[in-house]
PDB file of C-alpha atoms in Angstrom:
ATOM      1  CA  MET L   1      -6.618  -0.011 -27.179  1.00 86.00           C
ATOM      2  CA  THR L   2      -4.234   2.903 -26.631  1.00 91.00           C
ATOM      3  CA  ARG L   3      -4.366   3.926 -30.276  1.00 94.00           C
ATOM      4  CA  LEU L   4      -8.157   3.865 -30.345  1.00 94.00           C
ATOM      5  CA  MET L   5      -8.405   5.871 -27.124  1.00 92.00           C
ATOM      6  CA  VAL L   6      -5.856   8.499 -28.188  1.00 95.00           C
ATOM      7  CA  LEU L   7      -7.377   8.926 -31.640  1.00 96.00           C
ATOM      8  CA  GLY L   8     -10.869   9.097 -30.141  1.00 94.00           C
ATOM      9  CA  LEU L   9      -9.864  11.788 -27.672  1.00 93.00           C
ATOM     10  CA  LEU L  10      -8.062  13.775 -30.369  1.00 97.00           C
ATOM     11  CA  LYS L  11     -11.213  13.539 -32.461  1.00 95.00           C
ATOM     12  CA  THR L  12     -12.979  15.607 -29.774  1.00 92.00           C
ATOM     13  CA  LYS L  13     -10.292  18.317 -29.734  1.00 95.00           C
ATOM     14  CA  PRO L  14      -6.525  18.819 -30.126  1.00 97.00           C
ATOM     15  CA  MET L  15      -4.648  17.897 -26.927  1.00 96.00           C
ATOM     16  CA  SER L  16      -1.178  17.407 -25.549  1.00 95.00           C
ATOM     17  CA  GLY L  17       0.040  14.002 -24.434  1.00 94.00           C
ATOM     18  CA  TYR L  18      -0.060  15.207 -20.858  1.00 92.00           C
ATOM     19  CA  GLU L  19      -3.663  16.368 -21.188  1.00 92.00           C
ATOM     20  CA  ILE L  20      -4.682  12.992 -22.632  1.00 92.00           C
ATOM     21  CA  GLN L  21      -2.818  11.183 -19.878  1.00 90.00           C
ATOM     22  CA  GLN L  22      -4.400  13.274 -17.112  1.00 87.00           C
ATOM     23  CA  LEU L  23      -7.891  12.915 -18.563  1.00 85.00           C
ATOM     24  CA  LEU L  24      -7.514   9.128 -18.648  1.00 84.00           C
ATOM     25  CA  ILE L  25      -6.198   9.014 -15.085  1.00 82.00           C
ATOM     26  CA  LYS L  26      -8.757  11.416 -13.616  1.00 79.00           C
ATOM     27  CA  SER L  27     -11.688   9.693 -15.280  1.00 74.00           C
ATOM     28  CA  GLN L  28     -10.338   6.230 -14.329  1.00 73.00           C
ATOM     29  CA  ALA L  29     -10.452   5.282 -18.015  1.00 74.00           C
ATOM     30  CA  ASP L  30      -6.858   4.092 -17.778  1.00 67.00           C
ATOM     31  CA  SER L  31      -7.991   1.259 -15.502  1.00 71.00           C
ATOM     32  CA  TRP L  32     -10.951  -0.084 -17.469  1.00 72.00           C
ATOM     33  CA  ALA L  33      -9.311   0.472 -20.846  1.00 76.00           C
ATOM     34  CA  GLY L  34      -6.059  -1.170 -19.744  1.00 78.00           C
ATOM     35  CA  ILE L  35      -3.937   1.754 -20.874  1.00 83.00           C
ATOM     36  CA  LEU L  36      -0.661   2.483 -19.145  1.00 79.00           C
ATOM     37  CA  PRO L  37      -0.278   6.258 -18.724  1.00 73.00           C
ATOM     38  CA  GLY L  38       3.274   6.211 -20.112  1.00 80.00           C
ATOM     39  CA  SER L  39       2.108   4.545 -23.318  1.00 88.00           C
ATOM     40  CA  ILE L  40       0.358   7.733 -24.452  1.00 92.00           C
ATOM     41  CA  TYR L  41       3.582   9.510 -25.465  1.00 92.00           C
ATOM     42  CA  HIS L  42       4.908   6.450 -27.281  1.00 93.00           C
ATOM     43  CA  ALA L  43       1.604   6.048 -29.128  1.00 94.00           C
ATOM     44  CA  LEU L  44       1.548   9.724 -30.130  1.00 96.00           C
ATOM     45  CA  LYS L  45       5.104   9.598 -31.509  1.00 96.00           C
ATOM     46  CA  LYS L  46       4.402   6.389 -33.418  1.00 96.00           C
ATOM     47  CA  MET L  47       1.114   7.675 -34.806  1.00 97.00           C
ATOM     48  CA  GLN L  48       2.811  10.929 -35.794  1.00 97.00           C
ATOM     49  CA  THR L  49       5.379   8.928 -37.768  1.00 97.00           C
ATOM     50  CA  GLU L  50       2.523   6.997 -39.404  1.00 98.00           C
ATOM     51  CA  GLY L  51       0.713  10.222 -40.315  1.00 97.00           C
ATOM     52  CA  LEU L  52      -2.286   9.529 -38.073  1.00 97.00           C
ATOM     53  CA  VAL L  53      -1.713  12.579 -35.866  1.00 98.00           C
ATOM     54  CA  GLU L  54       0.220  15.777 -36.341  1.00 97.00           C
ATOM     55  CA  ILE L  55       1.336  18.677 -34.221  1.00 95.00           C
ATOM     56  CA  ASN L  56      -1.337  21.346 -34.246  1.00 95.00           C
ATOM     57  CA  SER L  57       0.652  23.860 -32.206  1.00 93.00           C
ATOM     58  CA  ILE L  58       3.438  24.225 -29.651  1.00 92.00           C
ATOM     59  CA  GLU L  59       2.550  25.863 -26.344  1.00 90.00           C
ATOM     60  CA  LYS L  60       5.331  27.453 -24.309  1.00 87.00           C
ATOM     61  CA  THR L  61       5.172  27.903 -20.552  1.00 82.00           C
ATOM     62  CA  GLY L  62       8.364  29.404 -19.199  1.00 83.00           C
ATOM     63  CA  ASN L  63      11.206  27.128 -20.330  1.00 86.00           C
ATOM     64  CA  ARG L  64       8.851  24.294 -21.169  1.00 88.00           C
ATOM     65  CA  SER L  65       7.065  23.647 -24.396  1.00 89.00           C
ATOM     66  CA  LYS L  66       4.446  21.051 -25.179  1.00 91.00           C
ATOM     67  CA  ALA L  67       3.129  19.763 -28.442  1.00 94.00           C
ATOM     68  CA  ILE L  68      -0.605  19.903 -29.037  1.00 96.00           C
ATOM     69  CA  TYR L  69      -1.621  17.065 -31.343  1.00 97.00           C
ATOM     70  CA  LYS L  70      -4.572  16.786 -33.686  1.00 97.00           C
ATOM     71  CA  ILE L  71      -5.930  13.851 -35.640  1.00 98.00           C
ATOM     72  CA  THR L  72      -5.319  13.758 -39.398  1.00 97.00           C
ATOM     73  CA  THR L  73      -7.613  12.486 -42.138  1.00 97.00           C
ATOM     74  CA  ASP L  74      -5.655   9.210 -42.163  1.00 97.00           C
ATOM     75  CA  GLY L  75      -6.010   9.147 -38.383  1.00 97.00           C
ATOM     76  CA  GLU L  76      -9.773   9.511 -38.690  1.00 96.00           C
ATOM     77  CA  MET L  77      -9.880   6.541 -41.085  1.00 97.00           C
ATOM     78  CA  GLU L  78      -7.689   4.498 -38.702  1.00 97.00           C
ATOM     79  CA  PHE L  79      -9.946   5.521 -35.807  1.00 96.00           C
ATOM     80  CA  VAL L  80     -13.046   4.208 -37.618  1.00 96.00           C
ATOM     81  CA  LYS L  81     -11.231   0.954 -38.484  1.00 97.00           C
ATOM     82  CA  LEU L  82     -10.105   0.443 -34.877  1.00 95.00           C
ATOM     83  CA  LEU L  83     -13.528   1.394 -33.559  1.00 95.00           C
ATOM     84  CA  VAL L  84     -15.306  -1.172 -35.754  1.00 94.00           C
ATOM     85  CA  GLU L  85     -12.759  -3.835 -34.759  1.00 94.00           C
ATOM     86  CA  SER L  86     -13.229  -3.054 -31.054  1.00 91.00           C
ATOM     87  CA  LEU L  87     -16.973  -3.592 -31.349  1.00 90.00           C
ATOM     88  CA  GLN L  88     -16.508  -7.008 -32.984  1.00 92.00           C
ATOM     89  CA  VAL L  89     -14.210  -8.545 -30.342  1.00 88.00           C
ATOM     90  CA  SER L  90     -15.776 -10.544 -27.515  1.00 83.00           C
ATOM     91  CA  SER L  91     -16.416  -8.260 -24.584  1.00 80.00           C
ATOM     92  CA  VAL L  92     -16.701 -10.964 -21.940  1.00 81.00           C
ATOM     93  CA  HIS L  93     -13.536 -11.495 -19.918  1.00 82.00           C
ATOM     94  CA  LEU L  94     -13.915 -13.941 -17.103  1.00 85.00           C
ATOM     95  CA  PRO L  95     -11.941 -13.454 -13.884  1.00 89.00           C
ATOM     96  CA  SER L  96      -9.552 -16.309 -14.663  1.00 90.00           C
ATOM     97  CA  ASN L  97      -7.299 -15.719 -11.640  1.00 91.00           C
ATOM     98  CA  LEU L  98     -10.250 -15.929  -9.258  1.00 92.00           C
ATOM     99  CA  TYR L  99     -11.791 -18.931 -10.997  1.00 93.00           C
ATOM    100  CA  THR L 100      -8.478 -20.797 -11.068  1.00 94.00           C
ATOM    101  CA  GLY L 101      -7.920 -20.053  -7.392  1.00 93.00           C
ATOM    102  CA  LEU L 102     -11.435 -21.254  -6.560  1.00 93.00           C
ATOM    103  CA  SER L 103     -10.698 -24.515  -8.398  1.00 94.00           C
ATOM    104  CA  PHE L 104      -8.017 -25.319  -5.813  1.00 96.00           C
ATOM    105  CA  ILE L 105      -9.450 -23.510  -2.778  1.00 94.00           C
ATOM    106  CA  GLN L 106      -9.759 -26.749  -0.802  1.00 94.00           C
ATOM    107  CA  HIS L 107      -5.985 -26.566  -0.203  1.00 95.00           C
ATOM    108  CA  LEU L 108      -6.392 -23.526   2.077  1.00 95.00           C
ATOM    109  CA  SER L 109      -7.701 -23.308   5.598  1.00 96.00           C
ATOM    110  CA  LYS L 110     -11.111 -21.764   6.188  1.00 96.00           C
ATOM    111  CA  ASP L 111      -9.447 -18.654   7.692  1.00 96.00           C
ATOM    112  CA  GLU L 112      -7.080 -18.272   4.710  1.00 96.00           C
ATOM    113  CA  ILE L 113     -10.011 -18.609   2.314  1.00 97.00           C
ATOM    114  CA  ILE L 114     -12.130 -16.001   4.089  1.00 97.00           C
ATOM    115  CA  GLN L 115      -9.218 -13.589   4.527  1.00 97.00           C
ATOM    116  CA  SER L 116      -8.240 -13.895   0.847  1.00 96.00           C
ATOM    117  CA  LEU L 117     -11.802 -13.416  -0.386  1.00 97.00           C
ATOM    118  CA  GLN L 118     -12.293 -10.420   1.911  1.00 97.00           C
ATOM    119  CA  GLY L 119      -9.078  -8.906   0.554  1.00 96.00           C
ATOM    120  CA  GLN L 120     -10.328  -9.340  -3.012  1.00 95.00           C
ATOM    121  CA  GLN L 121     -13.682  -7.832  -2.024  1.00 97.00           C
ATOM    122  CA  ALA L 122     -11.996  -4.781  -0.485  1.00 97.00           C
ATOM    123  CA  ILE L 123      -9.920  -4.244  -3.635  1.00 95.00           C
ATOM    124  CA  LEU L 124     -12.976  -4.451  -5.896  1.00 95.00           C
ATOM    125  CA  GLU L 125     -15.003  -2.122  -3.672  1.00 97.00           C
ATOM    126  CA  GLU L 126     -12.182   0.440  -3.772  1.00 94.00           C
ATOM    127  CA  GLN L 127     -11.911   0.129  -7.554  1.00 91.00           C
ATOM    128  CA  LEU L 128     -15.678   0.523  -7.913  1.00 93.00           C
ATOM    129  CA  GLU L 129     -15.584   3.747  -5.917  1.00 92.00           C
ATOM    130  CA  LYS L 130     -12.755   5.050  -8.113  1.00 87.00           C
ATOM    131  CA  GLN L 131     -14.834   4.234 -11.196  1.00 86.00           C
ATOM    132  CA  ARG L 132     -17.825   6.060  -9.729  1.00 88.00           C
ATOM    133  CA  SER L 133     -15.702   9.137  -9.003  1.00 85.00           C
ATOM    134  CA  GLY L 134     -14.199   8.815 -12.489  1.00 78.00           C
ATOM    135  CA  ILE L 135     -17.569   9.256 -14.157  1.00 80.00           C
ATOM    136  CA  GLU L 136     -18.078  12.500 -12.256  1.00 80.00           C
ATOM    137  CA  ILE L 137     -14.699  13.793 -13.429  1.00 76.00           C
ATOM    138  CA  LYS L 138     -15.524  12.797 -16.983  1.00 74.00           C
ATOM    139  CA  ARG L 139     -18.865  14.617 -16.750  1.00 78.00           C
ATOM    140  CA  ASN L 140     -16.989  17.753 -15.694  1.00 79.00           C
ATOM    141  CA  HIS L 141     -14.591  17.531 -18.681  1.00 73.00           C
ATOM    142  CA  MET L 142     -16.947  16.659 -21.497  1.00 72.00           C
ATOM    143  CA  PRO L 143     -20.595  16.080 -22.234  1.00 76.00           C
ATOM    144  CA  MET L 144     -21.791  12.554 -21.458  1.00 79.00           C
ATOM    145  CA  ASP L 145     -24.054  10.972 -24.034  1.00 85.00           C
ATOM    146  CA  ASP L 146     -26.495   8.147 -23.316  1.00 90.00           C
ATOM    147  CA  VAL L 147     -24.122   5.459 -24.636  1.00 88.00           C
ATOM    148  CA  THR L 148     -21.327   6.588 -22.308  1.00 82.00           C
ATOM    149  CA  GLU L 149     -23.763   6.603 -19.384  1.00 86.00           C
ATOM    150  CA  LEU L 150     -24.804   3.033 -20.281  1.00 91.00           C
ATOM    151  CA  LEU L 151     -21.144   2.038 -20.531  1.00 86.00           C
ATOM    152  CA  PHE L 152     -20.386   3.304 -17.036  1.00 87.00           C
ATOM    153  CA  GLN L 153     -23.497   1.647 -15.604  1.00 91.00           C
ATOM    154  CA  ASN L 154     -22.329  -1.645 -17.121  1.00 92.00           C
ATOM    155  CA  VAL L 155     -18.840  -1.209 -15.619  1.00 89.00           C
ATOM    156  CA  PHE L 156     -20.438  -0.617 -12.227  1.00 93.00           C
ATOM    157  CA  ARG L 157     -22.596  -3.743 -12.589  1.00 95.00           C
ATOM    158  CA  GLN L 158     -19.530  -5.832 -13.502  1.00 93.00           C
ATOM    159  CA  TYR L 159     -17.848  -4.807 -10.264  1.00 95.00           C
ATOM    160  CA  GLU L 160     -21.047  -5.313  -8.273  1.00 96.00           C
ATOM    161  CA  LEU L 161     -21.477  -8.797  -9.758  1.00 96.00           C
ATOM    162  CA  GLN L 162     -17.969  -9.824  -8.681  1.00 95.00           C
ATOM    163  CA  ILE L 163     -18.457  -8.286  -5.235  1.00 97.00           C
ATOM    164  CA  ASP L 164     -21.732 -10.206  -4.820  1.00 97.00           C
ATOM    165  CA  LEU L 165     -19.974 -13.460  -5.753  1.00 96.00           C
ATOM    166  CA  LEU L 166     -17.271 -12.781  -3.165  1.00 97.00           C
ATOM    167  CA  LYS L 167     -19.857 -11.935  -0.482  1.00 98.00           C
ATOM    168  CA  ASN L 168     -21.712 -15.177  -1.215  1.00 97.00           C
ATOM    169  CA  LEU L 169     -18.479 -17.191  -1.079  1.00 97.00           C
ATOM    170  CA  ILE L 170     -17.489 -15.551   2.207  1.00 97.00           C
ATOM    171  CA  ARG L 171     -20.944 -16.283   3.629  1.00 97.00           C
ATOM    172  CA  TYR L 172     -20.671 -19.879   2.414  1.00 97.00           C
ATOM    173  CA  TYR L 173     -17.245 -20.428   4.028  1.00 96.00           C
ATOM    174  CA  ASN L 174     -18.329 -18.725   7.247  1.00 96.00           C
ATOM    175  CA  ASN L 175     -21.222 -21.204   7.514  1.00 94.00           C
ATOM    176  CA  ILE L 176     -19.312 -24.456   6.941  1.00 89.00           C
TER     177      ILE L 176
END
């Protein structure tokens, strides 16, 4: 996923590794795409060796210099290949940790169950808010097309669906 994301961002414009990293963090894309911020530099170096990206320019600021990368023709072909592959992989990922825990929930006390589910709910609500603020940051950095808007709305619904399940479970355990 890192390669696809980096190549896709470089397709929009040349960027430094730091700029890519910050854009992913600020827009919360690092969380839904499963990209570790530190993996950006490794991916850039590897893709440079493979001829998928190249240094477009070197910017100097005081004693520091940073490489600005751009995608190559081979990188564009790799991007299309990775993009097609990403669209063909199943996009449904069930919350296996939660489902496994629910399979054995009878081994906890009612209070432990409710407290654990409320903790999970709080985490998901916080993550949902970060995603919502992430879309605003992304809108400020680049134009948002209809597909990207639909993508974010789907991400929001995924969180809301899980939160609704947790609320229903909490209500259920409060009533037994």
